[in-house]
Tab-separated table of C-alpha atoms in Angstrom:
chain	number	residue	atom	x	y	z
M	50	UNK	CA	254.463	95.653	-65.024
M	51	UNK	CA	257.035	97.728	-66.965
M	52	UNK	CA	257.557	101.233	-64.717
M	53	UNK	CA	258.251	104.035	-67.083
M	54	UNK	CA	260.668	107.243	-66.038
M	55	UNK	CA	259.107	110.260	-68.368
M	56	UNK	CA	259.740	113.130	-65.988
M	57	UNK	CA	262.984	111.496	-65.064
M	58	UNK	CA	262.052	111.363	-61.225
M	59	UNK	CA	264.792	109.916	-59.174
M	60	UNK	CA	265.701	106.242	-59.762
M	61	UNK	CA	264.982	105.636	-55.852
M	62	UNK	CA	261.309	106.168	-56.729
M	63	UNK	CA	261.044	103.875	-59.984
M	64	UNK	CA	262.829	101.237	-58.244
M	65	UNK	CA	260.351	101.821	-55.254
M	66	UNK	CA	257.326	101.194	-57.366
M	67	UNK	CA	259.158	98.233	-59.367
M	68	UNK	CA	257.687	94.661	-58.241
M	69	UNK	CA	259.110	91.156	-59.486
M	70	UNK	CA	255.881	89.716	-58.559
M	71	UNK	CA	254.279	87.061	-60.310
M	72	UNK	CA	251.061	85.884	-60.553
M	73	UNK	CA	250.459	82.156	-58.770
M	74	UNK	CA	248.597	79.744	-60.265
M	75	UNK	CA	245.052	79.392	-58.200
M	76	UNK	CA	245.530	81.705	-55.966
M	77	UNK	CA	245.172	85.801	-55.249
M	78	UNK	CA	244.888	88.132	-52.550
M	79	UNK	CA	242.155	89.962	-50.384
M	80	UNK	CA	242.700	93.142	-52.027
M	81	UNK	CA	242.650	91.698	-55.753
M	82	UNK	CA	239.213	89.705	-55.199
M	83	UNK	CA	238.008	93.059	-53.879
M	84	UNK	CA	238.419	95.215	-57.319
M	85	UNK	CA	236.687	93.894	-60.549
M	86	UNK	CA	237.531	90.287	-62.211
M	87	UNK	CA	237.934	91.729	-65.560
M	88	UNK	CA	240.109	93.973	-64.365
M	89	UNK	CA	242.783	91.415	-62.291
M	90	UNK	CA	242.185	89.004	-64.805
M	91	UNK	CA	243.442	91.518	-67.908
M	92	UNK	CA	246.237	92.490	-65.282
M	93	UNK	CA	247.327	88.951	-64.534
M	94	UNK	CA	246.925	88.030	-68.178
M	95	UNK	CA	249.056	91.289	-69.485
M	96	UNK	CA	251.169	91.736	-66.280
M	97	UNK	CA	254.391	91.537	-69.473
M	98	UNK	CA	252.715	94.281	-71.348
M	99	UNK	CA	251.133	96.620	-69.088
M	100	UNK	CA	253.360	99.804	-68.481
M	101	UNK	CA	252.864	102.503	-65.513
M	102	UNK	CA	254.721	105.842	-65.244
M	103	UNK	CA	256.396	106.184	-61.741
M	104	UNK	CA	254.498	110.217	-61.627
M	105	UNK	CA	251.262	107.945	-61.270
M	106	UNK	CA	252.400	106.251	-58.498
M	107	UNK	CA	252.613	108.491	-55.802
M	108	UNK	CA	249.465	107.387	-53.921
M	109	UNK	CA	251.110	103.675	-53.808
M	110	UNK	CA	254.681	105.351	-52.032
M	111	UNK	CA	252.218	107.116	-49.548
M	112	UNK	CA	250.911	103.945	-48.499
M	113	UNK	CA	253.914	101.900	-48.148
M	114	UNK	CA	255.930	104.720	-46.583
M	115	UNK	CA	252.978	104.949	-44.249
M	116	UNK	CA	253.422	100.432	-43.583
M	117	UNK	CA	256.528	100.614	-43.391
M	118	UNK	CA	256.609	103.387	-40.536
M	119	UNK	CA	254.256	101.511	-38.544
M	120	UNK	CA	255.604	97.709	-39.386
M	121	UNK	CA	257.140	95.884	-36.467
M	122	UNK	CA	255.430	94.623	-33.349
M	123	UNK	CA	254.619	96.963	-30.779
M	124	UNK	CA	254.479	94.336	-27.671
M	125	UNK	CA	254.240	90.638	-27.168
M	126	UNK	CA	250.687	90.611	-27.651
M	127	UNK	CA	250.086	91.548	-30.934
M	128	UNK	CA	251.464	90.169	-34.193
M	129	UNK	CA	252.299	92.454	-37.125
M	130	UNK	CA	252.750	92.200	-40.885
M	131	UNK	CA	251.593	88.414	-41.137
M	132	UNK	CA	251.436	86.774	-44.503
M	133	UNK	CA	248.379	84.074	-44.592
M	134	UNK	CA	247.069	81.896	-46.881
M	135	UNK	CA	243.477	79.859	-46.343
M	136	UNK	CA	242.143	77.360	-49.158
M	137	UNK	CA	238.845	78.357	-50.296
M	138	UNK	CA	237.818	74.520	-52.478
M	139	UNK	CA	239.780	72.641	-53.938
M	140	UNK	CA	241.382	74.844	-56.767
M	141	UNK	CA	241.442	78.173	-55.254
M	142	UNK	CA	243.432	79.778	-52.434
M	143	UNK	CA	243.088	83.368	-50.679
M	144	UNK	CA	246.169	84.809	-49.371
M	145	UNK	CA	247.183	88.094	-47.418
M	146	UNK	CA	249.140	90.505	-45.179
M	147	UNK	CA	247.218	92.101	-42.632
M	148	UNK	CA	249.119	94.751	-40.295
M	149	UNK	CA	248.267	94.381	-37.130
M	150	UNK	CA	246.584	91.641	-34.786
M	151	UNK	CA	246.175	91.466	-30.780
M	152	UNK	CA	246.176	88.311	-29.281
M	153	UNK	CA	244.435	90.037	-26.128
M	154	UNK	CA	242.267	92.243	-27.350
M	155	UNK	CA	241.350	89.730	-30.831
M	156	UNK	CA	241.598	92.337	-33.026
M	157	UNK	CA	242.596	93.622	-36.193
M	158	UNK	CA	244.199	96.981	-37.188
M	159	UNK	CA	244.933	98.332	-40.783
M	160	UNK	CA	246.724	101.537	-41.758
M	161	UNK	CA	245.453	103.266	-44.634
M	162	UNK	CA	245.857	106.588	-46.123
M	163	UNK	CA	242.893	108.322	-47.592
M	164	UNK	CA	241.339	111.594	-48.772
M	165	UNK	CA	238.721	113.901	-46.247
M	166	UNK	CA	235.847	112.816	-48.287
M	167	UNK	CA	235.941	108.983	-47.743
M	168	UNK	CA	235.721	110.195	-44.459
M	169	UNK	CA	233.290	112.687	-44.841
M	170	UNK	CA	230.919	110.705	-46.565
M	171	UNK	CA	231.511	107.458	-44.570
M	172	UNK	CA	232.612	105.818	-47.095
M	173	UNK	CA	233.605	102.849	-45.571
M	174	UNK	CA	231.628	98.882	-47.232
M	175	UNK	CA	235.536	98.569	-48.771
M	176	UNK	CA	237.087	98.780	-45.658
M	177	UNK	CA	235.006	97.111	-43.631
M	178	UNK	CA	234.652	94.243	-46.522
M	179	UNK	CA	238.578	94.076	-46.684
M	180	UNK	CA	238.673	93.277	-42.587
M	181	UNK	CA	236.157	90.863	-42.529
M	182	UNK	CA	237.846	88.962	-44.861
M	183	UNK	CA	241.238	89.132	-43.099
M	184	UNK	CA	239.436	88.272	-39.738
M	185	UNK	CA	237.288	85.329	-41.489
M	186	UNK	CA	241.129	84.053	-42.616
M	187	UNK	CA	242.437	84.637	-39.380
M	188	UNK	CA	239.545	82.245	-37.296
M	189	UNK	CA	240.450	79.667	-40.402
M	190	UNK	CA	243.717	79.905	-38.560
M	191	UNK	CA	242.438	79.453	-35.273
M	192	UNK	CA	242.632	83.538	-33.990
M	193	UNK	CA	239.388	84.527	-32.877
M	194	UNK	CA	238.638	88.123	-34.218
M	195	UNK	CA	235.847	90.289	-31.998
M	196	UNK	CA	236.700	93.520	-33.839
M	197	UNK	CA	238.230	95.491	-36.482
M	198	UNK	CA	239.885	98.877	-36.802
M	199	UNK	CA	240.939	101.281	-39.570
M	200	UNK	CA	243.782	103.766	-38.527
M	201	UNK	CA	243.098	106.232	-40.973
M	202	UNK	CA	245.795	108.927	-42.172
M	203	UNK	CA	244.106	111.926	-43.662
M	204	UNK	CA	246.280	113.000	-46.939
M	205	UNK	CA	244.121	116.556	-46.957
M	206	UNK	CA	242.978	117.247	-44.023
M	207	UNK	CA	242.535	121.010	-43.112
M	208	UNK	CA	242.458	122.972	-39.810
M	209	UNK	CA	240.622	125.912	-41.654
M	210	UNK	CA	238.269	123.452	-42.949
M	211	UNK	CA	237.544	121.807	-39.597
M	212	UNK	CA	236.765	125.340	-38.511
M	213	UNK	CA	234.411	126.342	-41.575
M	214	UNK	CA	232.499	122.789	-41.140
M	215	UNK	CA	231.797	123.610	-37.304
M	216	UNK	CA	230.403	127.003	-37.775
M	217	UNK	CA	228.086	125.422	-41.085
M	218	UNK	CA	227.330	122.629	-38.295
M	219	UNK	CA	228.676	119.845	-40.812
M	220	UNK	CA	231.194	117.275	-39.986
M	221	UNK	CA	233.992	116.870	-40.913
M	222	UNK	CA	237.350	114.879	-39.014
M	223	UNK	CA	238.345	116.423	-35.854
M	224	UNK	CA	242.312	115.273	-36.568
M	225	UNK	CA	244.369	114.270	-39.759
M	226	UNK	CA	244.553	111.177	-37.841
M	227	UNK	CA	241.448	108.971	-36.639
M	228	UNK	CA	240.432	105.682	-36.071
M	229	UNK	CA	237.318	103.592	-37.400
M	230	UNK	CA	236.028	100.400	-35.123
M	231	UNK	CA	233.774	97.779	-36.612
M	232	UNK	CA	232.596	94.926	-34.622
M	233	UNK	CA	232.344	91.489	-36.377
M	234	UNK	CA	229.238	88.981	-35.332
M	235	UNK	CA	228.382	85.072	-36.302
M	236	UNK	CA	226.363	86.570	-38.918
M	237	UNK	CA	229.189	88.833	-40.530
M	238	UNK	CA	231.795	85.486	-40.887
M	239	UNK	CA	228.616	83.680	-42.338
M	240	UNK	CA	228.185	86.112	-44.766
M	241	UNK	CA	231.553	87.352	-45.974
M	242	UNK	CA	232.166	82.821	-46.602
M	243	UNK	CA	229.281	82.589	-48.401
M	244	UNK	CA	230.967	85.856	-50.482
M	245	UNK	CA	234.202	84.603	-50.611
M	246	UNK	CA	233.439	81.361	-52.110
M	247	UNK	CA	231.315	82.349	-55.007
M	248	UNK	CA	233.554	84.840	-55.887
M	249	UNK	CA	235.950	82.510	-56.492
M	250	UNK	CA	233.406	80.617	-58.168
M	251	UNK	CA	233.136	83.417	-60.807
M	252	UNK	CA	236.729	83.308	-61.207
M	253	UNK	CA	237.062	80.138	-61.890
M	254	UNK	CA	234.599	80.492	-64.349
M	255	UNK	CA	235.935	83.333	-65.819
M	256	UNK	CA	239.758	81.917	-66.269
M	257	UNK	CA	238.150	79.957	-68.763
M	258	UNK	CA	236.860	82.637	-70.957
M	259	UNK	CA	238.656	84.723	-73.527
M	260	UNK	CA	239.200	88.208	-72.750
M	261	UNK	CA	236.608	89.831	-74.279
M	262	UNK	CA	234.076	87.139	-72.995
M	263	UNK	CA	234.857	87.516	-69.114
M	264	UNK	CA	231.799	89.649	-67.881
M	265	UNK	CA	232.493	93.895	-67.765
M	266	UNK	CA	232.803	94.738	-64.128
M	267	UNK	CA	230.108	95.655	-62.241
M	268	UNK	CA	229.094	99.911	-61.649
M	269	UNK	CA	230.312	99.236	-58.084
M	270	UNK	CA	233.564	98.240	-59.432
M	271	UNK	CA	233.861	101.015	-62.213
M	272	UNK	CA	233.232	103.783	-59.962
M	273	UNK	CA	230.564	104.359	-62.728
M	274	UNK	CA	228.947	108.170	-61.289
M	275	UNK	CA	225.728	107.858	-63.248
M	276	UNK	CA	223.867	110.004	-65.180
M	277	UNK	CA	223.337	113.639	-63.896
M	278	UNK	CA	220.932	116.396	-64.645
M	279	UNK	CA	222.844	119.637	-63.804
M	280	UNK	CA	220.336	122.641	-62.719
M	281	UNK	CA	222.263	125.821	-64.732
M	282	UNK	CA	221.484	129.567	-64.857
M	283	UNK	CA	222.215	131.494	-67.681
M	284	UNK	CA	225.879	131.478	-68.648
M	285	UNK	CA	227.101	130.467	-65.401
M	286	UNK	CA	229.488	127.581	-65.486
M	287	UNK	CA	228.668	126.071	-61.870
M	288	UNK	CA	225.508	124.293	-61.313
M	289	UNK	CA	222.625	125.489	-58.929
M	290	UNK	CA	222.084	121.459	-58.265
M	291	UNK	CA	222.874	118.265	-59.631
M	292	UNK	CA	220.022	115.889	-59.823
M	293	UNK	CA	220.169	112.210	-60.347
M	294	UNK	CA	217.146	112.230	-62.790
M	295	UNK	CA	215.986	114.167	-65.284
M	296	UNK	CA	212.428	114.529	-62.887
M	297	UNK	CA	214.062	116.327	-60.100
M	298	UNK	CA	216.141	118.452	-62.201
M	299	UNK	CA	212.682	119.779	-64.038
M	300	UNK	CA	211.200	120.794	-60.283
M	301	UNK	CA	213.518	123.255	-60.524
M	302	UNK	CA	213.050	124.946	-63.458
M	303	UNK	CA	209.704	125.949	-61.975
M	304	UNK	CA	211.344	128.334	-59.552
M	305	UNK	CA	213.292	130.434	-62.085
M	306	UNK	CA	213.040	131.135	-66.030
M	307	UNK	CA	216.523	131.363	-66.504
M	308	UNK	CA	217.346	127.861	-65.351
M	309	UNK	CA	217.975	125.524	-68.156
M	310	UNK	CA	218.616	121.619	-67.654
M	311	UNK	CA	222.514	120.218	-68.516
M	312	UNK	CA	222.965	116.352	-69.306
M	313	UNK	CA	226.166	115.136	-67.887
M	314	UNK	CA	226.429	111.330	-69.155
M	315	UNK	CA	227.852	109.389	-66.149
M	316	UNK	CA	231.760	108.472	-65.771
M	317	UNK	CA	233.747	105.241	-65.286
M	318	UNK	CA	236.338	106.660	-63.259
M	319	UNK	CA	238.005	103.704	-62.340
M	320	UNK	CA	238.229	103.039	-66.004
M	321	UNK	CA	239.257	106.561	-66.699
M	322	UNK	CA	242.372	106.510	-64.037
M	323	UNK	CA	242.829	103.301	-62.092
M	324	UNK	CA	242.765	100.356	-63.940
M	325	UNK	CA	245.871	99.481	-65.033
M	326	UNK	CA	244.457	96.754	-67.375
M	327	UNK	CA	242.201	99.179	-69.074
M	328	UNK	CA	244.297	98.802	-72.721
M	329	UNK	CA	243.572	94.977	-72.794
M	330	UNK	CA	239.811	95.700	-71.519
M	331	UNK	CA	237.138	96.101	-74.344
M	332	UNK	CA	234.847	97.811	-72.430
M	333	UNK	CA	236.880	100.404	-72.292
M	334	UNK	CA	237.903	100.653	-75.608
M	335	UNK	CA	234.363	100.481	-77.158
M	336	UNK	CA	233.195	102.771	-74.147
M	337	UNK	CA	235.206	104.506	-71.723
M	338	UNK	CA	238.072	105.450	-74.824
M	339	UNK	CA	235.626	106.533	-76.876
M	340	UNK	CA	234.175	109.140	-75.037
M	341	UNK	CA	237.771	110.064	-73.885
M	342	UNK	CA	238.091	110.638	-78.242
M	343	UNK	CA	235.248	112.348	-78.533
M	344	UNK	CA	233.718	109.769	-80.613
């Protein structure tokens, strides 16, 4: 990936978000197999081409400042910062760098920085997805893994907010800091393998295809927002309630004349600002761009 410099940020930054990694042949990491196979498949194809401006990659220095504050061990028991690799069949391997694993305790801990609403909401299936799959390729190593659990660093977290949310009765995170536990049964392992390996099933199969031919990514994977039915009144510009179908939205305009129905045509929003592959992708060209163009 080429790192542009347009709002000629200090060089210590672009060289901070400049990697010399290369793809290996038949084999990629937890947190790639997590995102879309389009999309990893376009950026492994076009890693050359694709270009990033160091402005967009402040979330990325958050997180490794964040890794490399907490890297090290922090007592005999527990081994940090571990690169592992597990073969998957015969073709494929998984590799990856967890942060933290006691020996004691068998469990796993990963740092992450996030926004209040993934907390908010719960929003945790990628998380917990991303843990399993370390802990499954841990027991492949011969570590036994009980549980899991997300350190969480809260980017926007509020004091005045906390306040507001506990007089409304609504929750919201008691400290900028928290932690998330998930415990891991028979069942989970069996699961997430049965996951893993047709996953890279569909890769395999995909490698083989042209670009255009290797199947869009899923709504899941696009952050696609879906179609909403806004609830207005009269001129004013924010909504009295966004509906998910057109149904619910028309209940409403039972309560008040002046209430009028707004389409809002759904969003790929990974598409939009994420995917770094998105140039090479055709669905977003024939999609995502076009809307962007107004076409």
């Amino acid at each position: 990936m080429k790192v542009t410099n347009k709002y000629n940020l200090p060089d210590a930054i672009v060289k901070a978000l400049t990697s010399d990694y290369q793809y290996k042949p038949y084999q990629f990491s937890v947190t790639t197999i997590l995102s879309g196979i389009k999309s990893f498949l376009l950026a492994k194809r076009h890693q050359n081409e694709i270009e990033m401006d160091a402005s967009e990659g402040i979330n990325m220095l958050f997180g490794t400042a964040v890794h490399n504050i907490f890297e090290g061990k922090q007592n005999e028991d527990e081994l940090a910062e571990e690169y592992i690799k597990v073969q998957v069949n015969d073709l494929y391997k998984i590799s990856g760098r967890f942060d933290l694993y006691n020996l004691k305790t068998e469990e796993i801990t990963d740092y992450k920085t996030c926004s209040v609403w993934k907390i908010k909401f719960k929003d945790y299936d990628d998380w917990r997805r991303q843990l399993l799959i370390y802990a499954w390729m841990l027991r492949k190593k011969g570590f036994n893994v009980k549980r899991a659990k997300i350190t969480a660093l809260i980017k926007d977290w509020k004091k005045n907010e906390l306040k507001l949310a506990k007089l409304k009765g609504e929750f919201y995170p008691e400290a900028p800091i928290i932690n998330i536990l998930f415990d891991f049964f028979e069942d989970d392992y069996e699961e997430i393998e049965k996951w893993i390996v047709n996953r890279f099933n569909q890769i395999q199969n995909a490698e083989l295809l042209s670009d255009d031919d290797i199947p869009i990514c899923s709504e899941e994977e696009r952050w696609y927002t879906g179609d909403k039915f806004a609830v207005m009144k009269g001129n004013n510009k924010k909504a009295i309630k966004v509906c998910d179908t057109e149904e619910e939205a028309e209940e409403y305009l039972k309560l008040d004349s002046a209430y009028h129905i707004e389409y809002r045509k759904g969003k790929n929003k990974k598409c939009e600002d994420y995917c770094n592959a998105c140039e090479f992708c055709n669905f977003y060209k024939e999609n995502v761009k076009e809307e962007e163009n107004g076409n």
